[in-house]
Coordinates of C-alpha atoms and ligand atoms in Angstrom, one line a residue:
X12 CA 1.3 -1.2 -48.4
X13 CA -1.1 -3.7 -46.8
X14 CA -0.3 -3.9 -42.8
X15 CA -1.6 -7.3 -41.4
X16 CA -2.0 -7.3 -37.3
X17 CA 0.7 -10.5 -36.6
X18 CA 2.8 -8.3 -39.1
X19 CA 2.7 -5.1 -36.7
X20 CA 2.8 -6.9 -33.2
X21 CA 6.2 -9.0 -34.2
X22 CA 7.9 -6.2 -35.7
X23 CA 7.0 -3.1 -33.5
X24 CA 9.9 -3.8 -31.0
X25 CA 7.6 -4.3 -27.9
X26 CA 6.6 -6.8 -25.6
X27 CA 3.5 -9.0 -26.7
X28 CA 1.1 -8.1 -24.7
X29 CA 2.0 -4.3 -24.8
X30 CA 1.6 -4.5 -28.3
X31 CA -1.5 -6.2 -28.8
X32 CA -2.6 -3.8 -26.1
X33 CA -2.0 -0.9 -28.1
X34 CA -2.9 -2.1 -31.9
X35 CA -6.7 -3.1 -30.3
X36 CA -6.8 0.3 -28.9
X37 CA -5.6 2.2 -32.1
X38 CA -8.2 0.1 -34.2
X39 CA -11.0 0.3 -31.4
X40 CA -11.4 -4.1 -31.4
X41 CA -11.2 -6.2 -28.8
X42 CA -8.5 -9.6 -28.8
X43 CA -11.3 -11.6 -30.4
X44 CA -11.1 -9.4 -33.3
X45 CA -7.8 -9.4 -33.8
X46 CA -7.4 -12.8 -33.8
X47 CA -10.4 -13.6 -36.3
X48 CA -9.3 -10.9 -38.8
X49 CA -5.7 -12.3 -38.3
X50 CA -4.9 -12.5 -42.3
X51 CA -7.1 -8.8 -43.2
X52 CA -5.0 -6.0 -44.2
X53 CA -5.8 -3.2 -41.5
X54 CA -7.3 0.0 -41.6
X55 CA -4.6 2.9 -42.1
X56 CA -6.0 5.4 -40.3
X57 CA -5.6 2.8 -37.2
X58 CA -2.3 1.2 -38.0
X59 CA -0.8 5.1 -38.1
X60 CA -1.9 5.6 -35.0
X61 CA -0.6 2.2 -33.7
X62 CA 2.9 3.3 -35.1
X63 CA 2.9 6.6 -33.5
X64 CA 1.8 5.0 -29.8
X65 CA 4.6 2.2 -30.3
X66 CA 7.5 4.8 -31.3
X67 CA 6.4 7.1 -28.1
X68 CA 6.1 3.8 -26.2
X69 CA 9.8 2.6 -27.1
X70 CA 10.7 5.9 -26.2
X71 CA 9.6 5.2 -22.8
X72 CA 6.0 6.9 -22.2
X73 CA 3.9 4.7 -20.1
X74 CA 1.3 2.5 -21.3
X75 CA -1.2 4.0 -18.9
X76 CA -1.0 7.8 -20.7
X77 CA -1.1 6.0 -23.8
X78 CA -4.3 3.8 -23.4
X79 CA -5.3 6.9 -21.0
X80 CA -6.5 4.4 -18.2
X81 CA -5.5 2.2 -15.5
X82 CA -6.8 -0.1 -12.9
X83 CA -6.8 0.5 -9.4
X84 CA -9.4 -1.3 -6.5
X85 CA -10.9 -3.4 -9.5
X86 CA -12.1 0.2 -11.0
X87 CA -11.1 1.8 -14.5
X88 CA -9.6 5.1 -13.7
X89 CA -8.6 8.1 -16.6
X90 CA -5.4 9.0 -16.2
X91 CA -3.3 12.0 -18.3
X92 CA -0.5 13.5 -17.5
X93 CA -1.5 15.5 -15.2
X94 CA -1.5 13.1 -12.6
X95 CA -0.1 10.4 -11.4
X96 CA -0.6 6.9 -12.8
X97 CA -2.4 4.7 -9.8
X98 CA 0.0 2.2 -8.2
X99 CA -1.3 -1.3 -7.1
X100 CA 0.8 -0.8 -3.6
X101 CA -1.1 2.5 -2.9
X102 CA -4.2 -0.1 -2.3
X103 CA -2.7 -1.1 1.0
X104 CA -3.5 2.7 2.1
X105 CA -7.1 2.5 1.1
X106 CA -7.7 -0.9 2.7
X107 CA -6.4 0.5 6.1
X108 CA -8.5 3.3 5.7
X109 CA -11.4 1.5 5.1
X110 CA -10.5 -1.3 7.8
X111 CA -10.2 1.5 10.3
X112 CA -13.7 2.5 9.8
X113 CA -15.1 -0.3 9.5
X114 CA -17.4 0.0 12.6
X115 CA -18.0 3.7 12.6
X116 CA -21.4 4.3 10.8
X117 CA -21.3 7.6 8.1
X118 CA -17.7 8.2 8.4
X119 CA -15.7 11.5 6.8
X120 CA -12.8 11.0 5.2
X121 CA -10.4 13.1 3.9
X122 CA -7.5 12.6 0.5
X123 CA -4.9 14.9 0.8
X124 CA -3.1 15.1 -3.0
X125 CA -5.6 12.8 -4.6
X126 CA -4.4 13.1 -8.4
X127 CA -6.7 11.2 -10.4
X128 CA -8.6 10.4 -6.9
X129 CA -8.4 6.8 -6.9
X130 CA -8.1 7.0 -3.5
X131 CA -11.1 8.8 -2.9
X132 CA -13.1 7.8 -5.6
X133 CA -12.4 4.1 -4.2
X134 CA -13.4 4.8 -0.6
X135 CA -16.4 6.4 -1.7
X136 CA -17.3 3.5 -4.0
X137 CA -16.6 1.0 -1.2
X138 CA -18.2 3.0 2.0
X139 CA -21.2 4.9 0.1
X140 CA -22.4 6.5 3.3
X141 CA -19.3 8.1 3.5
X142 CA -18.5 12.0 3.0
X143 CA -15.1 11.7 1.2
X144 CA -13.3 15.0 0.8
X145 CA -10.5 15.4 -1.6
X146 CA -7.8 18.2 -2.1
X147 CA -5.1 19.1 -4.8
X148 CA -2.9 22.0 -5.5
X149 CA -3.2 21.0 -9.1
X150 CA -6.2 22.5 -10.9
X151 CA -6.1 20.2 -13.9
X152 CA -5.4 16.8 -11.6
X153 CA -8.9 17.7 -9.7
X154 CA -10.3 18.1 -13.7
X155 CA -8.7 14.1 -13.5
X156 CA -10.4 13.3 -10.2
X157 CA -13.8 15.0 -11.0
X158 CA -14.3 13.0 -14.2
X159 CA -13.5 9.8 -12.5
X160 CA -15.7 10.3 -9.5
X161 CA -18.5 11.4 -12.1
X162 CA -18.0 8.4 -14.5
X163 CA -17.6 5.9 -11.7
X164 CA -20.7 7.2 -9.6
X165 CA -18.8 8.0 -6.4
X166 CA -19.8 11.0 -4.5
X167 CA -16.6 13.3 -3.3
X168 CA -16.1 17.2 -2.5
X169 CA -12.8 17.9 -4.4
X170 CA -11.0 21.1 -3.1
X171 CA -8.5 22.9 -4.6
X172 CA -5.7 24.3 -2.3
X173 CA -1.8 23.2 -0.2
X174 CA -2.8 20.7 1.8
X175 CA -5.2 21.2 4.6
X176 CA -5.5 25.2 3.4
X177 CA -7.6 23.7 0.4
X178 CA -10.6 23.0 3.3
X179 CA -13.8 25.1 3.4
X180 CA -14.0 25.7 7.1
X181 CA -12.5 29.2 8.1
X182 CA -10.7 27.3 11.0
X183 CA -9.5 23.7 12.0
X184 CA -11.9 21.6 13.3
X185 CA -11.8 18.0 14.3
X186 CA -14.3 16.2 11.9
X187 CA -12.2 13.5 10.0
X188 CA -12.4 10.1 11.1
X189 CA -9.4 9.1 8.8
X190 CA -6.8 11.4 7.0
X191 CA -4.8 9.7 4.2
X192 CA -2.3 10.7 2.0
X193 CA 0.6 9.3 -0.6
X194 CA 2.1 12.9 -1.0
X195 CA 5.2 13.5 -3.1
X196 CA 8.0 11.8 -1.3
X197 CA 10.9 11.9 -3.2
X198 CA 14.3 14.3 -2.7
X199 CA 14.8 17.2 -4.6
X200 CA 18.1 16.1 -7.1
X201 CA 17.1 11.9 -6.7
X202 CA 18.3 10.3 -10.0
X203 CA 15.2 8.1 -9.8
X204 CA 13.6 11.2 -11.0
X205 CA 15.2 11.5 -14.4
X206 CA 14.4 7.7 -14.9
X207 CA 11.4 5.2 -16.4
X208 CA 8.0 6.0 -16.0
X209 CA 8.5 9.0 -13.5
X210 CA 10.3 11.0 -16.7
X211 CA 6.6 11.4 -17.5
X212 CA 4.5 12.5 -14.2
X213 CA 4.3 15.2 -13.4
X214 CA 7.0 16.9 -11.2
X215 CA 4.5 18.1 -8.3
X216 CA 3.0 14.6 -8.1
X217 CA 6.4 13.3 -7.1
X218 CA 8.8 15.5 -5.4
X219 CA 9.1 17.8 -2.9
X220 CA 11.6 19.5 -4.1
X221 CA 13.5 19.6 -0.7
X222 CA 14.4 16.5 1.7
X223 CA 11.5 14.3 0.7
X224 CA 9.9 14.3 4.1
X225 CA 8.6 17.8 3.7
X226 CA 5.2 17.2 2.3
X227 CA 5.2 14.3 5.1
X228 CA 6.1 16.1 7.8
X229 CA 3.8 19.1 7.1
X230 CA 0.9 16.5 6.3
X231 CA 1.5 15.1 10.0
X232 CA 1.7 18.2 12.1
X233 CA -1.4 20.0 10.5
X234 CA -3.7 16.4 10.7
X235 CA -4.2 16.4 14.7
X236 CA -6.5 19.8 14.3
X237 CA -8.6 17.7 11.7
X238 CA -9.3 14.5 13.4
X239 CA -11.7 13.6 15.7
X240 CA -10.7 11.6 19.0
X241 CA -9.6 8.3 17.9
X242 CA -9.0 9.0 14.1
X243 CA -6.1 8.3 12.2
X244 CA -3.9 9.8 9.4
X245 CA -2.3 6.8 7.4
X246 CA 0.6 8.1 4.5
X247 CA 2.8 6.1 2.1
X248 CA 6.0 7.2 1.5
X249 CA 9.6 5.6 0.2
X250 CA 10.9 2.5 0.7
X251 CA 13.5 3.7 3.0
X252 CA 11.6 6.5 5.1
X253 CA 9.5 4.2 7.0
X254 CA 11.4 5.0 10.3
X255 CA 11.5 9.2 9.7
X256 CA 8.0 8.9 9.2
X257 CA 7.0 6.9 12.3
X258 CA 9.2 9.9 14.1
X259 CA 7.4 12.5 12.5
X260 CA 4.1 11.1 13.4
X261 CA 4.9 10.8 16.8
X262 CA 6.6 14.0 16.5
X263 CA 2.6 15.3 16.0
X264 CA 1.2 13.8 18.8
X265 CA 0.3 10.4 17.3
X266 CA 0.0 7.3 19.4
X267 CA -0.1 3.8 17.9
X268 CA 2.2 4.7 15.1
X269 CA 2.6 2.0 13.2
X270 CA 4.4 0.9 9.4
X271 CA 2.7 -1.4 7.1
X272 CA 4.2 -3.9 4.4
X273 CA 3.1 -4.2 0.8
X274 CA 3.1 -7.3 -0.8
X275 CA 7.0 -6.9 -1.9
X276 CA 7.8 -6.5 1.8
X277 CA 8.7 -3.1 1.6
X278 CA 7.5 -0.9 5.1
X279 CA 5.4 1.2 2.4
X280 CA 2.8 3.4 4.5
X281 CA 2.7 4.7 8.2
X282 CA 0.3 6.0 10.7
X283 CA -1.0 6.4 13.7
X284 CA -4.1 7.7 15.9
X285 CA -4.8 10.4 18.3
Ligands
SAM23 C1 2.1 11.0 -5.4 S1 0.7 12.0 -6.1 C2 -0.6 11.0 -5.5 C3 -1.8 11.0 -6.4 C4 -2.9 10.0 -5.9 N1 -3.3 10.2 -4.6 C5 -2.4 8.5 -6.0 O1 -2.1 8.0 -5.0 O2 -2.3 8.0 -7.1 C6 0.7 13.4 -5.1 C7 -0.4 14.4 -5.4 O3 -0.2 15.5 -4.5 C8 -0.4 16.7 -5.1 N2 0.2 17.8 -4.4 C9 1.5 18.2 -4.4 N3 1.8 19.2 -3.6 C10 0.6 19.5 -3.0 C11 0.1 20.4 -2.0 N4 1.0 21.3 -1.5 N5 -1.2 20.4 -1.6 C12 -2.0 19.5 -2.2 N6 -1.7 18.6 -3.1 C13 -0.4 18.6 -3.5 C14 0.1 16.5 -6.5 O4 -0.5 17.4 -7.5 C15 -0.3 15.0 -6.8 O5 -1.6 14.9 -7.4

């Protein structure tokens, strides 16, 4: 049977704009098209593919591994589910990075758990004479990151390894101006895990599978060996850890510490400087 595209968008249970989202993906066409073909019958090869991506996205998988993309700093980045998808409040860690050097000519920088790298990839883009270094436990999330960086032209060293054990020199050394991280922060057993979008990322992206300050804590005590005098290590973490991590930082060695807000009000990252 003929399948027309107002036919398909009313009756496919989703929101609007989720659906018209996905029925121009699955047919390759922009809104334009849509619109002026409004009373064609619709290619089936497309109009299976939109039916599979709307049962899978009433069954809760999230847009962005369905269109395989999503936005973060104004740039397109390919996401699977290998990694985490981008969220707009992990922006507020890359502007403070990039505000922090801001005077210092050719700095290094380093992403510690960079997933799909939008944090690096997006300092790199936005401080070109910057050496951005970027680590990950997860093999196939660098695979993520490295076609990201490739496709959007942004020059950074990914590493693969725990934390700072993923860096090529054979000991510590201070040469980072700014360390930033948005580690896995939730508790082993939190029911927020079983919930929503998170159902979907991957487990090592998200938890730490112990108090949820453990990939925090270990992030803060190894970063004073890394940074040069002055630098900073900036890391988002819950809604509700803001205090334990300003503890832990100072805990380090950290002076300055400080939280910062997102635009929801919520203390969402925390740092400080040697
Ligand atoms: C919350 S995700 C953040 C991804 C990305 N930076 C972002 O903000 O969208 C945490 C990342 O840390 C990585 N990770 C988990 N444990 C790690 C470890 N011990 N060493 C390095 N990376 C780790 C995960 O694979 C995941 O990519």
């Amino acid at each position: 049977m003929a399948a027309y595209a107002r036919d398909l968008i009313a009756g496919c249970g989703l929101p609007l704009l989720e659906a018209r989202m996905l029925l121009e993906r699955a047919l390759g066409v922009n809104r334009a098209w849509l619109i002026a073909h409004d009373d064609e019958p619709l290619p089936e090869a497309g109009v299976a593919r939109f039916e599979d991506w709307a049962a899978r996205r009433r069954d809760g998988e999230p847009m962005a591994y369905l269109l395989g993309e999503r936005e973060f700093m104004g740039h397109l980045f390919h996401v699977s589910p290998a990694v985490l998808i981008p969220r707009p409040e992990t922006e507020l860690l890359v502007e403070t990075a990039l505000a922090h050097v801001r005077e210092i000519p050719s700095p290094r920088l380093l992403d510690l758990g960079t997933g799909s790298g939008a944090i690096a990839v997006s300092l790199a883009l936005a401080r070109p004479d910057a050496q951005v270094d970027a680590t990950d436990l997860s093999p196939e999330a660098l695979a993520v990151a490295a076609g990201n960086a490739r496709r959007l032209g942004a020059r950074v060293a990914l590493l693969e390894g725990s934390w700072y054990e993923a860096l090529n020199e054979s000991a510590a050394a201070p040469i980072y101006d700014v360390i930033v991280s948005n580690p896995p922060y939730i508790a082993a057993g939190d029911p927020h895990l079983s919930q929503g979008d998170l159902r979907h990322e991957p487990d090592m992206a998200l938890t730490d599978h112990a108090d949820g300050l453990q990939a925090l804590r270990d992030i803060a005590r190894g970063a004073p060996a890394w940074l040069k005098p002055g630098g900073a290590l900036w890391m988002e973490h819950g809604w509700d850890q803001a205090g334990q991590v300003r503890d832990l930082l100072r805990a380090a060695g950290f002076r300055h510490v400080e939280s910062r807000r997102d635009l929801a009000g919520i203390e969402r990252i925390s740092g400080g400087s040697l």
